[in-house]
Short mmCIF file of C-alpha atoms in Angstrom, two decimals:
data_model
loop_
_atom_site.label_atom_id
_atom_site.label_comp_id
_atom_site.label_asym_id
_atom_site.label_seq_id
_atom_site.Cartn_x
_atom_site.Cartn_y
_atom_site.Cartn_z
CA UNK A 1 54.85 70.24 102.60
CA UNK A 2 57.15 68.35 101.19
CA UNK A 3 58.42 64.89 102.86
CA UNK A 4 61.48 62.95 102.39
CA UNK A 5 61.92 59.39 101.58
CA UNK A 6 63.88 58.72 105.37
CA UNK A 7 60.55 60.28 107.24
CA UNK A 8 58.15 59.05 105.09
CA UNK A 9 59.34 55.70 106.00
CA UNK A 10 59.65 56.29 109.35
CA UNK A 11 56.01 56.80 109.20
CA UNK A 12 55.60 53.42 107.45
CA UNK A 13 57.74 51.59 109.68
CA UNK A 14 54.92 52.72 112.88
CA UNK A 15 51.90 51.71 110.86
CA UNK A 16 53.06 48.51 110.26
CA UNK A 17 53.79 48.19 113.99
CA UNK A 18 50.58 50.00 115.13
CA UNK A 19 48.57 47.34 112.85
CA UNK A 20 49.99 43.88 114.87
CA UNK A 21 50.15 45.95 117.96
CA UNK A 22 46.44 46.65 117.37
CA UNK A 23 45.08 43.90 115.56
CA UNK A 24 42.40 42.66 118.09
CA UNK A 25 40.99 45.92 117.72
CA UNK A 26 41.25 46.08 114.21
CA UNK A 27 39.11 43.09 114.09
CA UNK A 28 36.97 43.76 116.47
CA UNK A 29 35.73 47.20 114.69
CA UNK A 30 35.41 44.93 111.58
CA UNK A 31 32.89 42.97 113.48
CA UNK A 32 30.56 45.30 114.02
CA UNK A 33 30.77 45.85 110.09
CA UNK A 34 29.70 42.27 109.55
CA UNK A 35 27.11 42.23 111.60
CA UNK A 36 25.36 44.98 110.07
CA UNK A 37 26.00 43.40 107.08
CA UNK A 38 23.89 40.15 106.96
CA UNK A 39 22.51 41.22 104.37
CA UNK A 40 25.01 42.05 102.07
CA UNK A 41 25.84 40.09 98.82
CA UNK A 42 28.28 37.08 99.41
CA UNK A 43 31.18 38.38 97.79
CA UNK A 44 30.97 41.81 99.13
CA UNK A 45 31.48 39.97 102.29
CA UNK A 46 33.93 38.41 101.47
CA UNK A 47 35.74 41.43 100.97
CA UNK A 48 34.69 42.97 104.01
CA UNK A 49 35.90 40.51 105.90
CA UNK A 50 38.89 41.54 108.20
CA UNK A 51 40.84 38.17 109.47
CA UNK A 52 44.32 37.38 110.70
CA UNK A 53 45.13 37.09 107.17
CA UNK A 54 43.90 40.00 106.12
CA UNK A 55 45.49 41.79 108.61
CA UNK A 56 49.20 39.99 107.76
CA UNK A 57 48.96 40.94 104.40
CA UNK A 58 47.67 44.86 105.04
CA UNK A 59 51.18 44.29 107.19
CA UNK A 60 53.12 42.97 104.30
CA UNK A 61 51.98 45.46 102.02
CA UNK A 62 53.35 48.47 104.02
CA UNK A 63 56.75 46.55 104.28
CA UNK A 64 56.23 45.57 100.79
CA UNK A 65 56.06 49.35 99.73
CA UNK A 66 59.29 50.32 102.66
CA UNK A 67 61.25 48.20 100.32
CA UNK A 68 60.21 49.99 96.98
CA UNK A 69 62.74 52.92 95.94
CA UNK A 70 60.36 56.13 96.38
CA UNK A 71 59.71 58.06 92.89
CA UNK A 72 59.50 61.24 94.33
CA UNK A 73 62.07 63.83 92.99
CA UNK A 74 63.81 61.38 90.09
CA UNK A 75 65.24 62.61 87.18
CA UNK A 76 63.49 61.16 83.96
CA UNK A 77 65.46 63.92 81.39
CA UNK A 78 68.33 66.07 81.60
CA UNK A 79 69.38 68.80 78.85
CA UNK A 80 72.05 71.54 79.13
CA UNK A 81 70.87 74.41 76.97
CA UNK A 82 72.81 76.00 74.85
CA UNK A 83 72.47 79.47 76.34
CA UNK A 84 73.75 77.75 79.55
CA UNK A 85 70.38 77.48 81.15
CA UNK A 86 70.01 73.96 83.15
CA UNK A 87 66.27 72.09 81.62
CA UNK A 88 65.60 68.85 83.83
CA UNK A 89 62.32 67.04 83.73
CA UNK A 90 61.72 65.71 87.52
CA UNK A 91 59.38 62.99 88.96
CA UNK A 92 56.36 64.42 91.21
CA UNK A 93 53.29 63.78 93.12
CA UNK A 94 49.71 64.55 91.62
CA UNK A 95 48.92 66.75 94.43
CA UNK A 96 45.98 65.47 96.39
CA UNK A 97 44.20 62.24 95.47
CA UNK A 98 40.37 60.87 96.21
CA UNK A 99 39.83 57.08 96.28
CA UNK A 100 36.21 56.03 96.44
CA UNK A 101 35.76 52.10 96.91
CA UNK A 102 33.33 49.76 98.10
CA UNK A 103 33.40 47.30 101.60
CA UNK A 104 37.62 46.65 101.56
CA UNK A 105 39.18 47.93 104.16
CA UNK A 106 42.13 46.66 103.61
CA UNK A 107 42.07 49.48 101.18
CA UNK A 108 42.39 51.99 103.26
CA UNK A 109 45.56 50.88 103.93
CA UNK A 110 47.15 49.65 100.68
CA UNK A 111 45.53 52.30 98.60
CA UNK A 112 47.23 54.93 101.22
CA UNK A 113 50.01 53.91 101.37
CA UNK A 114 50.85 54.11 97.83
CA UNK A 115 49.64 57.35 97.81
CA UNK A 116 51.75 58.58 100.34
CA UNK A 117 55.00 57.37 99.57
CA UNK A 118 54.63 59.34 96.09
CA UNK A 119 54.06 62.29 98.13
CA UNK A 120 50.12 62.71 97.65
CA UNK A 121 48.16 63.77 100.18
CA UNK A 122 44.77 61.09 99.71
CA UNK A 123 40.89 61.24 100.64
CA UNK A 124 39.22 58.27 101.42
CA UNK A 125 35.74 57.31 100.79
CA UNK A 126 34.94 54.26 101.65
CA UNK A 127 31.30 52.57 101.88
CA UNK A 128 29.20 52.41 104.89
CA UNK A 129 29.19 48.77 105.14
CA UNK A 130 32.57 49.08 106.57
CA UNK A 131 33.02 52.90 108.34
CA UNK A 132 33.43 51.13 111.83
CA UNK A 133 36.70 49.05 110.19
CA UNK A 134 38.01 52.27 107.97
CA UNK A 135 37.35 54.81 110.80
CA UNK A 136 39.75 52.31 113.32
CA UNK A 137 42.09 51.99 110.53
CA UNK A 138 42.33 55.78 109.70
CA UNK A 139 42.89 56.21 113.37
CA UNK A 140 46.09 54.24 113.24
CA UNK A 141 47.22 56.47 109.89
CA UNK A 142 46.96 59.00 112.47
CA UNK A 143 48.96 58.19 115.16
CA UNK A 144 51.75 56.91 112.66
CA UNK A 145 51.80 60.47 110.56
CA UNK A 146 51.63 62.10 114.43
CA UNK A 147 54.58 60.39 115.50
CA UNK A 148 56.82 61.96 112.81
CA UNK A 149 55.26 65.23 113.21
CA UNK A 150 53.64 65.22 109.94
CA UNK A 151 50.21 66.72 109.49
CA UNK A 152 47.23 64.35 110.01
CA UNK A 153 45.55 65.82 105.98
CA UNK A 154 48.30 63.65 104.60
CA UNK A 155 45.59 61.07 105.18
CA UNK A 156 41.49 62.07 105.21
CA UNK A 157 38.76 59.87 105.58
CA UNK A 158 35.54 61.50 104.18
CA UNK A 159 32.53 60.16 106.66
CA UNK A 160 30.13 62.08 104.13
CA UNK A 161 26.74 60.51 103.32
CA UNK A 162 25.72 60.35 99.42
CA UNK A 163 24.59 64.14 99.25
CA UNK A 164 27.57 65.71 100.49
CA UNK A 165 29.75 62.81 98.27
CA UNK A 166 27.75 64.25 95.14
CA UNK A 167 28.44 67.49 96.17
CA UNK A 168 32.29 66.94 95.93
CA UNK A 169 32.13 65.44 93.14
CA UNK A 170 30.22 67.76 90.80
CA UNK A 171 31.99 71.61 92.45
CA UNK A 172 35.68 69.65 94.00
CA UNK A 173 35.24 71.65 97.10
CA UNK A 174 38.42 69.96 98.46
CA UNK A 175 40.88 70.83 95.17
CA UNK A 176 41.30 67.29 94.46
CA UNK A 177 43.50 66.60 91.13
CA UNK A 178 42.62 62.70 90.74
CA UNK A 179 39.66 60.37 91.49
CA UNK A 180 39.96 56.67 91.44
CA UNK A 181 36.90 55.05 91.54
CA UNK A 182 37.45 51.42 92.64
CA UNK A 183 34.10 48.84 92.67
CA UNK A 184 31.19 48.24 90.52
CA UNK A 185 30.41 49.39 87.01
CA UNK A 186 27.34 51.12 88.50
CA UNK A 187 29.95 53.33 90.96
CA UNK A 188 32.57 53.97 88.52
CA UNK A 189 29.51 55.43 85.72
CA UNK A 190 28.30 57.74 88.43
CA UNK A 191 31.16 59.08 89.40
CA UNK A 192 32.25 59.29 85.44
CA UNK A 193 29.16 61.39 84.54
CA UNK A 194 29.03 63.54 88.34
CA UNK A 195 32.62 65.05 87.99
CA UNK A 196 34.75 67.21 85.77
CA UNK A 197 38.04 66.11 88.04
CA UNK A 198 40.11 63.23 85.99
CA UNK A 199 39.87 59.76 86.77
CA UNK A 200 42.07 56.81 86.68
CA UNK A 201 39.19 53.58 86.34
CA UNK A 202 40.06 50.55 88.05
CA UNK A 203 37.14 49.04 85.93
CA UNK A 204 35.81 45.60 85.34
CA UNK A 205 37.33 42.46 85.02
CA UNK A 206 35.19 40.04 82.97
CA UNK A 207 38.63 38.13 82.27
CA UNK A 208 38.87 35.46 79.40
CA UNK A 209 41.12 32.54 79.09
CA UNK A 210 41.72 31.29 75.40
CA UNK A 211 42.66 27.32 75.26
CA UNK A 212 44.12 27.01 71.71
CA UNK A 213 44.21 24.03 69.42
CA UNK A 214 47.74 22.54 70.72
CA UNK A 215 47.25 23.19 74.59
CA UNK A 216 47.78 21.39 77.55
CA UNK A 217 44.32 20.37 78.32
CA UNK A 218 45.50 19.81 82.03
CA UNK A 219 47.09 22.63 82.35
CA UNK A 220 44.48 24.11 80.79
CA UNK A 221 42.12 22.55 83.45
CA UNK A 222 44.42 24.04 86.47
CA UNK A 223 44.20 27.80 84.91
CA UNK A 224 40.75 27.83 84.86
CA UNK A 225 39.59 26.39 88.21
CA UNK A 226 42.43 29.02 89.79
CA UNK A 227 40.81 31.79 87.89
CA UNK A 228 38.15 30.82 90.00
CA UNK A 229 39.77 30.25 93.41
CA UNK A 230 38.55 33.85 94.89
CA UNK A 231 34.77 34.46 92.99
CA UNK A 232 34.73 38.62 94.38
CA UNK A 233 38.42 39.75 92.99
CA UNK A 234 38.29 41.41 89.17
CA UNK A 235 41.12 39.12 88.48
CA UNK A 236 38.91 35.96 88.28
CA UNK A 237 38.26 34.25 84.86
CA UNK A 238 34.79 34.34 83.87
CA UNK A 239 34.67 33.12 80.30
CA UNK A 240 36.62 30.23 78.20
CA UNK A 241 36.81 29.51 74.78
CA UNK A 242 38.22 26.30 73.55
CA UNK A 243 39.69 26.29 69.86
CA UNK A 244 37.10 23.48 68.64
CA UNK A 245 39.36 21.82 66.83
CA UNK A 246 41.38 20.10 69.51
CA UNK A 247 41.90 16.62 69.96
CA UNK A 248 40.00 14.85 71.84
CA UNK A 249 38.00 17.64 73.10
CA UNK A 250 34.70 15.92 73.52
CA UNK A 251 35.92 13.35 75.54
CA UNK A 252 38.25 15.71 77.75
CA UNK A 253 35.17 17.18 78.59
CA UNK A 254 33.26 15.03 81.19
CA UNK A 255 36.29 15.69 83.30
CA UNK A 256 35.92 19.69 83.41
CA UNK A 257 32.66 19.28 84.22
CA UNK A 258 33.12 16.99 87.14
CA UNK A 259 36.16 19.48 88.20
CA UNK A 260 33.42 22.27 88.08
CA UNK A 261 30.65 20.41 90.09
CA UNK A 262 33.52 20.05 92.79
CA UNK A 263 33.76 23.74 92.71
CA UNK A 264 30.21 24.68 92.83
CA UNK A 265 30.35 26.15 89.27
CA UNK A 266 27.07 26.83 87.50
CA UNK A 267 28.34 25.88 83.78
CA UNK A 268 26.94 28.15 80.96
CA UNK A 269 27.64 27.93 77.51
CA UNK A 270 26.44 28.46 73.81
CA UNK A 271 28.03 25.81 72.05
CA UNK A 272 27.24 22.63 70.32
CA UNK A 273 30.22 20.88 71.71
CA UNK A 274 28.22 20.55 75.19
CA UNK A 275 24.81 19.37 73.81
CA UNK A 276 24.07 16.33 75.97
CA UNK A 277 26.20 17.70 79.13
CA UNK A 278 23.51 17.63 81.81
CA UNK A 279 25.04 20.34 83.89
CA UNK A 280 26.08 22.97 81.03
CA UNK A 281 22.93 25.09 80.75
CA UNK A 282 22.57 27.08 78.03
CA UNK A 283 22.83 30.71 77.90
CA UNK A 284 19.43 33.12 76.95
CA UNK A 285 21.21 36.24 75.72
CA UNK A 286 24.52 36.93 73.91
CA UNK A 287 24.69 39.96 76.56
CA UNK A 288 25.95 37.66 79.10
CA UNK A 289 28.89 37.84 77.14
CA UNK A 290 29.68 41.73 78.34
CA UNK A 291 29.03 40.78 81.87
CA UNK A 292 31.25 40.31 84.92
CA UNK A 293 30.02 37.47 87.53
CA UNK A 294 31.94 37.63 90.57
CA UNK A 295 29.89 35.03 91.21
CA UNK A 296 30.51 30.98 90.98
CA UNK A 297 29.32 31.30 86.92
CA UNK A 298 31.02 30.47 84.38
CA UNK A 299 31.12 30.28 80.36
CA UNK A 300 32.68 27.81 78.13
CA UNK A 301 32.23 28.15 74.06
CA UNK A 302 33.85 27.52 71.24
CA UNK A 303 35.46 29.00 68.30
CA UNK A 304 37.21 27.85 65.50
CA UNK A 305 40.49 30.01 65.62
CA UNK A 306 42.78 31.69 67.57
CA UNK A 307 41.58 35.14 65.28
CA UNK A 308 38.30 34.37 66.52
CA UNK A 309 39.18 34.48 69.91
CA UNK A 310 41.09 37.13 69.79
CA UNK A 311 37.98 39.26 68.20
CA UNK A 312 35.74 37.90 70.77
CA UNK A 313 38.06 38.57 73.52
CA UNK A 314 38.50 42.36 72.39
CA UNK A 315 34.65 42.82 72.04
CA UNK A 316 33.75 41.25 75.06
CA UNK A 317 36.24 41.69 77.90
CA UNK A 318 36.59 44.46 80.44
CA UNK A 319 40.41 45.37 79.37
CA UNK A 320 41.69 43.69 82.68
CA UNK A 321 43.50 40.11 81.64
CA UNK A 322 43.32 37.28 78.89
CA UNK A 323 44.90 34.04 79.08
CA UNK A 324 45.59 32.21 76.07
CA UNK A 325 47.04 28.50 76.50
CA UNK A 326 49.07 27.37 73.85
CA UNK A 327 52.49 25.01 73.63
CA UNK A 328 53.94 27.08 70.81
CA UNK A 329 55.28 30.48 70.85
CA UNK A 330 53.93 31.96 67.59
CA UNK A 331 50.15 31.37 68.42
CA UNK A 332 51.35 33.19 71.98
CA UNK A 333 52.62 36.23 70.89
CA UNK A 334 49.98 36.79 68.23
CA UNK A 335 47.73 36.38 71.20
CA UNK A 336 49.74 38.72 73.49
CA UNK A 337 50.29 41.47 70.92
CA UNK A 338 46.52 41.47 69.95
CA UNK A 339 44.37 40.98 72.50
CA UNK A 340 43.93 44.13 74.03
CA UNK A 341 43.88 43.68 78.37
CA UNK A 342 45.86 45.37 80.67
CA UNK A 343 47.68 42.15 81.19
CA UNK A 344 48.13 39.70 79.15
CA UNK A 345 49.43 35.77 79.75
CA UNK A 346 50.89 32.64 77.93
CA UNK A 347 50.48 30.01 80.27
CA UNK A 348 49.82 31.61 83.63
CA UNK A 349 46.94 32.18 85.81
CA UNK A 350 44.93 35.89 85.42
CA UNK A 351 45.19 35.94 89.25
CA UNK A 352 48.47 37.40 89.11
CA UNK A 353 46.97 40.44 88.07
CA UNK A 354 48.13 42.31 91.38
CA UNK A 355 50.39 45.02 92.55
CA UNK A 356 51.91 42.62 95.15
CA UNK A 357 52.48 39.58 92.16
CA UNK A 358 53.66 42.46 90.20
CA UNK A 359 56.68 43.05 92.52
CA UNK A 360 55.60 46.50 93.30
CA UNK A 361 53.99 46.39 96.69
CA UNK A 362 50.12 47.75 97.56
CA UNK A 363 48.27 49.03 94.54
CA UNK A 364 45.68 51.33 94.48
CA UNK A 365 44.00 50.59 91.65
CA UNK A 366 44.24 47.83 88.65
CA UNK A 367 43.29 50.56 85.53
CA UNK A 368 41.48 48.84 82.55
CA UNK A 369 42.06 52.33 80.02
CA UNK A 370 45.06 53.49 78.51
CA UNK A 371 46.02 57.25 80.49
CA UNK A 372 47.80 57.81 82.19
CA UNK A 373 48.94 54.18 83.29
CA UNK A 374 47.51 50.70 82.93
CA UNK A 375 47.39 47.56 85.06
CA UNK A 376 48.45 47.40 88.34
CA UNK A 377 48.82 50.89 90.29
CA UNK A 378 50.97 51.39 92.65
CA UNK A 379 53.38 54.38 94.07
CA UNK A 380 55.29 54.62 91.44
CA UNK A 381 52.58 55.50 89.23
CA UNK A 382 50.69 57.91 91.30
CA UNK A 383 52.91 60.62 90.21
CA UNK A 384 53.14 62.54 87.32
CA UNK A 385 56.37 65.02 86.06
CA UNK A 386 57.35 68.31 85.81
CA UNK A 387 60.13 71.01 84.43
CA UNK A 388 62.55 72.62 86.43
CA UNK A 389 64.67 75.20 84.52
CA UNK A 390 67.98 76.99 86.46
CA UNK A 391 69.10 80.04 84.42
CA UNK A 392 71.09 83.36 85.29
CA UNK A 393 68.62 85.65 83.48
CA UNK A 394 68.42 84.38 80.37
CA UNK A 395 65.86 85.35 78.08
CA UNK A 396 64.30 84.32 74.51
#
């Protein structure tokens, strides 16, 4: 079935009202979630959490995407052949689309709606910790689709336990033609090594910020406590390396620290420059290096050039975002060319790494490889193209 832009945002239009119509509700099935959920890591509650906020911005993001020209259908090529025949290369959905993703619900929105305005018909898997708050939000998918007369399959959710899951994965006993795996490393390697069905990997962040010899050390200082403003988003910054050669360094130093205490930081680091800093401990394994925290840790080292940091960066990192902070332009595009992240900045906060910040609406996805998109995902990258050829017979 194939839907057109007016209906399709038609169907938009009622979710968004259906959401602040229902909101109490919404809330209250999140509830239940968290309650069942004492026991769940602090920053997976975090992002289980359903608020007011939340809710505003689950409404913003369908508006956002309203507002967003739909992809479906354009024309990327055109060629008249010679023998008369008509060759156009067209924009179209992927077909049908599985997300699997842990505690959000506010995914279940944002990721769908993405999804649907490119056409694709999506499956939603979300984790148990939050089926009352997905099932109530599904619900409302429902009754929006309904109203238009459009088929409720547009949008599934999958309340399958972890044998059936498995099952899907390994035979694709629903057709699917793309699975985006969205949470841990631990979800996104099962799912790699259970299924035969591409992937788009919305993998870790483990985010570095590079402060180079000529920086703004205040500046500096802002970019790195707002890398750590939210602790459970892949976005955050979770290592820094200062180019040791900067002035006044050692004394400048005292005052980060005190900046992290403030925050609740736990300070680790393998470098000299710190020795005698009571609250930078000391890291036991170079493997920390690899890791992402979502957690209040973080790591400050040195290195003694902006090569260096650019290899350590590249061996290190998850492929998500690097910072470098620099008041010249030549150490910044080295830097930006080089360093090999999804996104890339000069003097800007990591957290911008977002659909929304991005100017595109919801995403569905922030991809760390290199096919068939990277960064931010939103509608207009869950499609892929096709030809369409118009002859009168013609033949080769």
């Amino acid at each position: 079935m194939i839907l057109g832009s007016e209906k399709k945002e038609a169907v938009l239009q009622e979710l968004a009202r259906l959401i602040d119509a229902h909101r109490a509700e919404i809330i209250a099935a999140n509830k239940k979630d968290m309650d069942e959920a004492k026991d769940l890591d602090p920053t997976l509650i975090d992002r289980l959490l359903v608020n007011d906020k939340k809710v505003d911005g689950m409404i913003a993001a369908v508006k956002e995407v309203i507002a967003i020209e739909d992809p479906q259908g354009k024309v990327l090529d055109s060629y008249q052949h010679p023998n008369g025949m008509t060759v156009e290369n067209r924009v179209v959905p992927f077909g049908k689309i599985l997300i699997i993703y842990e505690s959000r619900p506010d995914v279940t929105i944002e990721a769908a709606i993405s999804a649907f305005k490119a056409g694709n018909k999506i499956l939603l898997k979300g984790g148990k910790e939050a089926r009352n708050s997905n099932l109530y939000l599904t619900k409302l998918w429902h009754q929006a689709l309904k109203s238009q007369g459009i088929p409720e399959d547009f949008v599934t959710y999958l309340n399958i336990d972890r044998t059936e899951t498995q099952k899907l994965l390994q035979e694709n006993t629903l057709d699917v033609d793309l699975i985006i795996p969205r949470g841990g490393e631990g979800l996104i390697n099962y799912i790699r090594s259970n299924t035969s069905v591409p992937l788009i990997v919305s993998g870790r962040g483990n985010n570095f910020i590079y402060v180079h010899q000529n920086a703004d050390l205040e500046m500096a200082l802002n970019l790195i406590l707002n890398g750590k403003s939210r602790l459970s988003v892949c976005n955050a910054i979770d290592k820094v390396l200062f180019n040791e050669n900067i002035d006044g360094l050692k004394d400048w130093l005292p005052h980060l620290m005190h900046a992290c205490r403030n925050m609740d930081l736990h300070v680790l680091t393998d470098s000299k420059m710190f020795d005698g800093i009571e609250e930078a401990n000391p890291i036991e394994d170079k493997e920390i290096y690899y890791e992402e925290f979502l957690s209040p840790k973080i790591l400050f080292s040195t290195v003694q050039s902006l090569d260096e940091a650019i290899q350590t960066i590249n061996k290190y990192s998850g492929g998500h975002s690097g910072v470098i902070v620099s008041s010249d332009s030549d150490s910044a595009e080295q830097f930006l060319n080089e360093v090999d992240c999804a996104a890339v900045y000069h003097n800007a906060s990591s957290r911008f790494t977002d659909g929304g910040q991005f100017g595109f609406g919801a995403e569905i996805a922030i991809s760390t490889q290199k096919l068939h998109f990277r960064g931010p995902v939103g509608l207009s990258q869950l499609v892929t193209n096709k030809w369409f050829v118009h002859g009168q017979g013609q033949v080769r």
